[in-house]
Tab-separated table of C-alpha atoms in Angstrom:
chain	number	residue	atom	x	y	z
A	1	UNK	CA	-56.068	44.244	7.915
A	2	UNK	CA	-56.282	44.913	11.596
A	3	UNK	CA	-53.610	44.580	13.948
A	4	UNK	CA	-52.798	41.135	15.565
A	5	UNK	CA	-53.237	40.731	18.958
A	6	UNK	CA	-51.048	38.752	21.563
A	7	UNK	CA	-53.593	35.984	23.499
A	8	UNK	CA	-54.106	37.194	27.234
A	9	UNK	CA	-52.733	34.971	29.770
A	10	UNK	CA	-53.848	31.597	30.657
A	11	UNK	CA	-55.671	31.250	26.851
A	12	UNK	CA	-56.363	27.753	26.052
A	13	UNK	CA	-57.015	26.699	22.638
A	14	UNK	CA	-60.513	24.986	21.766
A	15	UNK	CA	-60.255	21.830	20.068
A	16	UNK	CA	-62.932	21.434	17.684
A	17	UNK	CA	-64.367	18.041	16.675
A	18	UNK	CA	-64.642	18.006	12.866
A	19	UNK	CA	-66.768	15.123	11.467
A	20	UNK	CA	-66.316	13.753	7.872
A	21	UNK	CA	-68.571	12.564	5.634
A	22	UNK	CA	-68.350	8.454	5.820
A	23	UNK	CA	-66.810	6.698	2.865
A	24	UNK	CA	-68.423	4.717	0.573
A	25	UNK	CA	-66.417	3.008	-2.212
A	26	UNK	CA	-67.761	3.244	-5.989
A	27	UNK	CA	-67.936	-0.123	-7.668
A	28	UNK	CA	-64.908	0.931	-9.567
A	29	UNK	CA	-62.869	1.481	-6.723
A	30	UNK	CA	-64.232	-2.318	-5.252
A	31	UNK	CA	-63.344	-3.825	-8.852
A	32	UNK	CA	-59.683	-2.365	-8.703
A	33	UNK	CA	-59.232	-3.230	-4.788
A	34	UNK	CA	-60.463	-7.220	-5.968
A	35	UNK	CA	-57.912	-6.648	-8.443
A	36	UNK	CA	-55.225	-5.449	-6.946
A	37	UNK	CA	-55.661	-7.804	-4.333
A	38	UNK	CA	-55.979	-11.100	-6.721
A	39	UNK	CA	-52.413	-9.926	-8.373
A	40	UNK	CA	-50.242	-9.066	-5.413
A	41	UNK	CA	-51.571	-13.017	-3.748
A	42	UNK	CA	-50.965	-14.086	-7.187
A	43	UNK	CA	-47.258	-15.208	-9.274
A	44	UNK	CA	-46.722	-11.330	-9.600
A	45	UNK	CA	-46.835	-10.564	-5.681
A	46	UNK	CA	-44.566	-13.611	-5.092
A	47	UNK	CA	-42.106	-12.419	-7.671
A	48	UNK	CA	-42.225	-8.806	-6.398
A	49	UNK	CA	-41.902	-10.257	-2.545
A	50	UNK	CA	-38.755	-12.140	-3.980
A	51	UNK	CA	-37.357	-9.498	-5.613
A	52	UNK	CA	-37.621	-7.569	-2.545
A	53	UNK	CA	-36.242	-10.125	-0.116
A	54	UNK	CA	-33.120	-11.431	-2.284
A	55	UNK	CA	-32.524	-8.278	-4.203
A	56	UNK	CA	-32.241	-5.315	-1.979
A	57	UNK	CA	-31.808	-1.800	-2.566
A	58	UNK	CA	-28.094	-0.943	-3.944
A	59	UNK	CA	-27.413	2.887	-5.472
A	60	UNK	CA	-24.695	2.423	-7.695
A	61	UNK	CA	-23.348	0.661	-10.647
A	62	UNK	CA	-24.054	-2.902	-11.187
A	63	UNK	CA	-22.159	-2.269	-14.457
A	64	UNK	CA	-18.275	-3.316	-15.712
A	65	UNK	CA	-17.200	-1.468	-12.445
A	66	UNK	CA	-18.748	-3.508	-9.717
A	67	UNK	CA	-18.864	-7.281	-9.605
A	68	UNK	CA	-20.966	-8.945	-7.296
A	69	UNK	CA	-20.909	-12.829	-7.107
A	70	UNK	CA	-24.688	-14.328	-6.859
A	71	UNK	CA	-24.380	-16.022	-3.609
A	72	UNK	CA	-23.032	-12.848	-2.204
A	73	UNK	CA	-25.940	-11.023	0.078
A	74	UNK	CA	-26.119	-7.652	0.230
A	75	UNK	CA	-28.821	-5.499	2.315
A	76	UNK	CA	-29.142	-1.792	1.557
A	77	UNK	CA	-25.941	-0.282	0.594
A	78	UNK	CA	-23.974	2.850	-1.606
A	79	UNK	CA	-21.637	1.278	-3.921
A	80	UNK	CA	-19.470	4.740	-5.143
A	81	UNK	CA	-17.606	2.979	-8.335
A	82	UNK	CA	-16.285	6.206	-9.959
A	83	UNK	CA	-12.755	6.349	-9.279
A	84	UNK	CA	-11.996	2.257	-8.973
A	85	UNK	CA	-13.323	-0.959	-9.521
A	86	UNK	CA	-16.005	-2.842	-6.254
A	87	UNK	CA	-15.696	-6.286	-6.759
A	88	UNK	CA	-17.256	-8.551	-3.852
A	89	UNK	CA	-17.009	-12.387	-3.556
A	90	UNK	CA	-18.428	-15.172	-2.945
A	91	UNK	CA	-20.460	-15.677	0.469
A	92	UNK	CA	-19.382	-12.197	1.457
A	93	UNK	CA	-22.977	-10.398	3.137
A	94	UNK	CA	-23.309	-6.999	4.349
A	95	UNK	CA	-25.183	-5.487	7.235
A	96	UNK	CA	-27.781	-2.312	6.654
A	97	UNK	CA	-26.478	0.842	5.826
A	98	UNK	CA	-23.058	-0.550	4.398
A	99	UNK	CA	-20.847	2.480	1.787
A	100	UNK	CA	-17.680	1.343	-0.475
A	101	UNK	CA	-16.685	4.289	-1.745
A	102	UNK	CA	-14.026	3.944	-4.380
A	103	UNK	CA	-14.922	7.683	-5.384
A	104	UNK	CA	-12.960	10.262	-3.946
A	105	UNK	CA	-11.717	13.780	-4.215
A	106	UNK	CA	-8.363	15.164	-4.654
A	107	UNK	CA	-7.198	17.084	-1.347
A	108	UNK	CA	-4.252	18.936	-2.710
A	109	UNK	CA	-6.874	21.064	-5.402
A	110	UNK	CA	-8.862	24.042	-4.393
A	111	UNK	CA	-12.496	25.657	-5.272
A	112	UNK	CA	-14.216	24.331	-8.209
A	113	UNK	CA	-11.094	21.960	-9.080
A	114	UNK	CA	-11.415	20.176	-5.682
A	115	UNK	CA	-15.639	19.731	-6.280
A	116	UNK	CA	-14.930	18.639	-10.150
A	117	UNK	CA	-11.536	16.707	-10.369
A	118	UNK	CA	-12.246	13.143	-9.411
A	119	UNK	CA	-10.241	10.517	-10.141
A	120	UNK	CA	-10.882	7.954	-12.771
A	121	UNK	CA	-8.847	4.587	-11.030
A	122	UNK	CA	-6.508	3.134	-8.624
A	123	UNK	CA	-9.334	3.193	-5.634
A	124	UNK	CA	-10.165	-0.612	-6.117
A	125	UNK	CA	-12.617	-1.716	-3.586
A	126	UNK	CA	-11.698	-6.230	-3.290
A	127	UNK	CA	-14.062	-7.772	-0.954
A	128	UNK	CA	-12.668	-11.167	-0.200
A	129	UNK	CA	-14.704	-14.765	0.298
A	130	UNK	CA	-16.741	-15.145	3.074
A	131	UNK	CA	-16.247	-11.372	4.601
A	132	UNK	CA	-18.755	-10.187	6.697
A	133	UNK	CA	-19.095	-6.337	6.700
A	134	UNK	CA	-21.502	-5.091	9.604
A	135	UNK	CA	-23.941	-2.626	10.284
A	136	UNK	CA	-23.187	1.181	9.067
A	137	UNK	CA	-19.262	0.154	8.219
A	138	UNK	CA	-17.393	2.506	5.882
A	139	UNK	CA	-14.786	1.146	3.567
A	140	UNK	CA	-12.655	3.850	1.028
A	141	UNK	CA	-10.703	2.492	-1.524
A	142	UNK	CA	-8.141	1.862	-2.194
A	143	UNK	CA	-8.340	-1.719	0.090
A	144	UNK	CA	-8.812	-5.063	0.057
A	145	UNK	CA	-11.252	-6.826	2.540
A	146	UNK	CA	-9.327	-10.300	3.384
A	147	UNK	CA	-11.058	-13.585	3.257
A	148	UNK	CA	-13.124	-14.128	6.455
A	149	UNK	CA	-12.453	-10.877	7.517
A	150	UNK	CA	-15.178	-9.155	9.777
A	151	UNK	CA	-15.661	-5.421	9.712
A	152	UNK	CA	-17.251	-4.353	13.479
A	153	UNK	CA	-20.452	-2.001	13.232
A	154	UNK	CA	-19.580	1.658	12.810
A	155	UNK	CA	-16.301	0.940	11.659
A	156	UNK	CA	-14.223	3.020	8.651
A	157	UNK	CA	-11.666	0.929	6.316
A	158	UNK	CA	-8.971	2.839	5.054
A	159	UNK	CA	-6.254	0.140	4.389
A	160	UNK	CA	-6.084	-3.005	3.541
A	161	UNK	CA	-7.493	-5.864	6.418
A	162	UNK	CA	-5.719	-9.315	6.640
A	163	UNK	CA	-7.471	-12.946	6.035
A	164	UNK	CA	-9.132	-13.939	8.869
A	165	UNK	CA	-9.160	-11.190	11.269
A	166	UNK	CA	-11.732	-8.702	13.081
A	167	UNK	CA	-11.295	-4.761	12.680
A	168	UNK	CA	-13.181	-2.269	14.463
A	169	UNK	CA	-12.978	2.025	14.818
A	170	UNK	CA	-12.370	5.276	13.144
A	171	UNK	CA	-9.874	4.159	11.343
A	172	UNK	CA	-10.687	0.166	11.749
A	173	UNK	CA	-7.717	-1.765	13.404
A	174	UNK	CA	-7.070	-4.844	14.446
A	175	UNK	CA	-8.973	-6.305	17.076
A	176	UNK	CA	-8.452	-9.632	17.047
A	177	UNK	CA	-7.260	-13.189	14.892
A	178	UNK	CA	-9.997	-15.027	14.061
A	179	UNK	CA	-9.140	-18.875	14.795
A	180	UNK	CA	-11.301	-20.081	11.883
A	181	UNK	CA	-11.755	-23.949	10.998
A	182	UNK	CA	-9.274	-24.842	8.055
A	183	UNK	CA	-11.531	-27.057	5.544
A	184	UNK	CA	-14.576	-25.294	4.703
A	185	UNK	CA	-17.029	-26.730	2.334
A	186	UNK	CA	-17.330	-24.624	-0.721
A	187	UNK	CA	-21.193	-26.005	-1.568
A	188	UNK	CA	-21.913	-25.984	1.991
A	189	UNK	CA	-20.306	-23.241	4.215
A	190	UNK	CA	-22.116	-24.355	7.154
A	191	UNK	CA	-23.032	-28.221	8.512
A	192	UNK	CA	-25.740	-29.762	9.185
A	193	UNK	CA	-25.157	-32.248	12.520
A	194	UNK	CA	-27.506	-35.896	11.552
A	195	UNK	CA	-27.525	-36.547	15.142
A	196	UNK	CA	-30.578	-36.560	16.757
C-alpha cells in the first residue's frame, strides 16, 4: 500500500452523477401493493388507525401495579411501577413525553448495592380526577396528584399537589389556586351551550 497523500490546496471534490437502472415492479410486487393497499383502507386499517389514535404508546406495566381508568387519555409516556403502585383516574390526560416513576434507588447504598437494591413499595404514584399533567412533566413517587390539579410543562413532582391547584419547576410548587366551577357533570365534563 502506498503512502496517502494530503490534497494540495484549493482541491475541490468532483461530484459524480450516478444513474440507476429505472424500476419496474414484478407482478408479484403489484399483487402485494393491491393488497396491502385493499387491507390497510379496509376494517383492519381502521382498527389499526384506532388503536393508534386512542391507545398510545405506554412502556410499562399495565398489570396489578398500574390502574388506568378507560376515559383517562394518555399520549406517550414511561410508567416505572417497580417500587409502588400508578393508579390514574378518571378524565385525568397527559401531555407527550409524560414519566411516573414509582421506581427508585436507595441513596444511602454504595457500588453494586446502590445499582441492584430497589425497593419493592411505599412509592405510590395517585393521579387524581380530572388532572391534567403537561408536556415532559416528571412525577416520583411517593405523591398524590390532587383532583383538578395541573402539572406546568417541564415540571418535576416530588410531593404531594393539592385539589385544584397549578404547580410548576424543578421541584414543582405552587403557582396558583385554580377557581374551578363547583358542580361538574360526571357524564359530561364539559357543556354544550343550545344557543344559537
Amino acid at each position: 500500500m502506498g503512502r496517502i497523500k494530503p490534497r494540495p490546496p484549493g482541491y475541490v471534490f468532483e461530484r459524480k452523477q450516478i444513474k440507476l437502472p429505472p424500476h419496474h415492479l414484478n407482478s408479484l410486487q403489484v399483487i402485494l401493493f393491491g393488497l396491502r393497499r385493499r387491507l390497510m383502507d379496509g376494517p383492519i386499517g381502521r382498527f389499526i388507525r384506532h388503536a393508534a389514535e386512542r391507545h398510545p404508546y405506554i412502556v410499562g406495566e399495565h398489570g396489578p401495579y398500574c390502574s388506568i381508568h378507560p376515559t383517562a387519555a394518555i399520549n406517550n409516556a414511561i410508567l416505572n411501577a417497580t417500587s409502588g403502585v400508578i393508579t390514574v383516574g378518571e378524565h385525568a390526560f397527559f401531555g407527550h413525553g409524560v414519566n411516573l416513576l414509582a421506581g427508585t434507588h436507595d441513596p444511602m447504598k454504595i457500588g453494586f448495592d446502590r445499582q441492584r437494591m430497589i425497593p419493592g413499595s411505599g412509592y405510590d404514584i395517585t393521579i387524581e380526577r380530572g388532572a391534567w399533567i403537561a408536556t415532559n412533566a416528571t412525577i416520583i413517587g411517593p405523591c398524590r396528584i390532587g383532583e383538578n390539579a395541573v402539572v406546568a410543562a417541564g415540571a418535576v413532582v416530588v410531593a404531594d399537589v393539592p385539589p385544584n391547584t397549578l404547580v410548576g419547576g424543578v421541584p414543582a410548587r405552587v403557582i396558583k389556586t385554580l377557581d374551578l366551577p363547583h358542580a361538574v357533570d360526571a357524564e359530561r365534563p364539559y357543556s354544550i351551550s343550545d344557543e344559537t
